[in-house]
Amino acid sequence: MIKGNKLANKNSFLNSSDISEISLLGLTDYKSEEKENSIGETYHKTITPREKGTISRQTCPRNCHDTCSILSEVKDGRITHITGDPTNPITAGGLCVKMNHYLSWVYHADRVLYPMKRVGAKGEGKFEQITWEEALDTIAIKTKESIDKYGPETVLKYYFSGTLGFVHNKGLPHAFFNKLGASELDITVCSATGAATVPHTYGVNKGVDPEEFANTKLYISWGVNEATTNVHSVKFIKQCKENGGKVVVINPIRTGVATFADMFIQIKPGTDAALALGIINYIIENDLQDQAYIDAYTIGYNELKIAVKEYTLEKTSEITGITIEQIETFAKMYGTIKPSILRMGNGMQRNSNGGSIIRAITLLPPLVGTLGVASNSGYFYGSSGYRAPDAGPLTGKELLENPNRRIINMNELGKALTGVLDTTKELPITTLMVFNSNPMAITQHGKLVREGLARQDLFTVVAEIFKTDTADYADILLPATTFFECEDVHQDYFGWYVRHNTPAIEPLGECKSNSEIFNAIAKKMGYTEPIFDMTDTEAVKVCLQSEAILAQGITYDMLKEKGWIKLNIEASFKDKKFLTPSGKVEFYSESLKSAGLHPVAEYVPTAESNDGSPELFKKYPLTLMTPHTKNLINSQMYNVPQIKNLMGEPVVYIHTDDARERGIVDGDKVNVLNDRGNIILVAKVTSTITKKGTLLSFSCPWPKLVEGGKSVNEITSDRVSDMGGGSTYHTNLVEVTK
Ligand code: SF4
């Protein structure tokens, strides 16, 4: 820790003119059409800690691209101020609106501070305090009973991204589950579709350094809302414009970046593959492809030419709802302006046809020869693909006796808990252990999840900071620390940084970190392996013993002292080595064909759409998208009063024409329904945010804190995507009634 460290008040994140410009991106007032022309972020004023007190360094561990470096000031054992680290190029002194309320979260009156056992009905949320000893005894006895009856795979761990730390998310808790032999959870809810698809084109995912957005000549934002989910990237995109570059946004939603983009292409949801193929066809027909690059570094160009021929401007326009003029203009830009960076977001892949979409888009950079030719050229998808710390040695893989244990796709939790899933029909899940997540809020088809959690024969353990919707169903509720109370190590999936998290304060009450909790359960189960004695500090050091970290010359002490270090990574595909079967970029892919997709690419309608399910469309003619709001990361912190106030009542954006047809006016309470269920939302009538036929409602409020006890995931689809078993949060047909 740095005692009395004087922090420069650089406020280097944004200057005042930037702030006023960016603040236009926020939706703070719905009265004026001008002010509601985008969905964007509102920056919070940077607060610099005073010089008194002890300053320590943390890393925001949310499932957020930015992975901000935080400075916190502690006096008398209590955090008094937090701010973004002004010296880190991405954080640059500012946290986002989501996280400026961290203190209200850490010191919230509703923190779970002691182990508890349920004394009310499942879901009622009534608990009574017990000792750690009683909690651990109960867990061990009940778990052993389940295993005796059904075997270890009857136990399911469920976790997601309450923290993405290498120790407390990817690391030590899994040693317990591996030793036990529990069913594995397939982490598919976020970007599994893209992760499974991109390698079929390039061999591996290796995007550009996102700080290079500032230095490219054409930045394309495709299916991402940077101003809400990656707020610190906006400054790089603005710099691109200031440097004379062009910015294009492709999205069904008018995003924050769209307000200053040179072109905004408002596409019909789920039709992105058709647009990509139409652009490719135009580029080839107009001889704008980079033939020398194609000849040297790709295979399957002839097959590509044949596959895209049917995607004429007319057909592409008809499928995507975009004008021919816009398609043509953008295709010309992409074929001629170089260097360019094409950013593929997570949005469009969360569809039943997400793999087809990502595949089609990945064909664009090699077609125009932008891949691997310069640091400011190519594509960006999720992360550099370069993982430096390694949590592998913390997971106790060697303790796992059955490598073929059952795997449950997290998108199908409701089906798994209710025995609908084939793999759970004969071998039910009878013990569920949840950490780092509130699945009742974030999982699709909420009705099934609720039914599953309410099963009387299900023993549920939840390690949590608050009594979430899921915690209300727990038999045993364990008090978990926040990241201000435990040590960890992180790597961004946006920037090229590795970051340390120092505990700022002692754990509140009787809270324990995830690793301490599962180590304690392991010991109570009678497991004696040394890994269950490992401390958090030792675990961080183990993660930093990876080949990549050692090669970078990074030590624990260096990282702890500075808080973050930028990784030295070679520009993506500089060596033009593509780890595909052919060693080249594959426009034609046999491996893709084996995986069940078109070997080149094609447009496949989503499973819930006019083209994909005409009968369902007659009943439910509106497409519901459920992206993230600027105010929340998944469901985290929804119970913090400032966040809940910012969110207001859950809303649904509905186009003026759709509203008029249904007699709905702005502010009406409406019923949004499909065969999976219904929810009550407040209508926000718009002519700009979405197009006719598309609705938007933000995820994921806590169901128990909204009217009717149901939030938007009550009606989202729990089918999985065409590649990687990914989520399909945007593949929903619904109707809206007053
Ligand atoms: S949620 Fe993201 S932008 Fe906000 S403080 Fe955390 S890492 Fe930074």
XYZ file of C-alpha atoms and ligand atoms in Angstrom, residues 60 62 64 66-68 95-96 98-99 231-232 633, ligand 1:
21
model
C -12.671 -3.541 -11.184
C -16.764 -6.988 -13.346
C -16.549 -5.421 -18.321
C -12.432 -1.925 -19.393
C -11.142 -3.719 -16.258
C -10.443 -0.351 -14.643
C -14.740 5.001 -13.403
C -18.095 4.631 -15.081
C -22.024 1.851 -12.880
C -19.177 1.739 -10.433
C -17.076 3.268 -22.030
C -13.326 3.849 -21.970
C -23.139 -5.065 -15.490
S -17.684 -1.486 -14.854
Fe -16.151 -1.297 -16.455
S -16.007 0.891 -16.975
Fe -17.074 0.678 -15.010
S -15.450 0.919 -13.470
Fe -15.703 -1.290 -13.832
S -14.230 -1.790 -15.429
Fe -14.455 0.444 -15.412
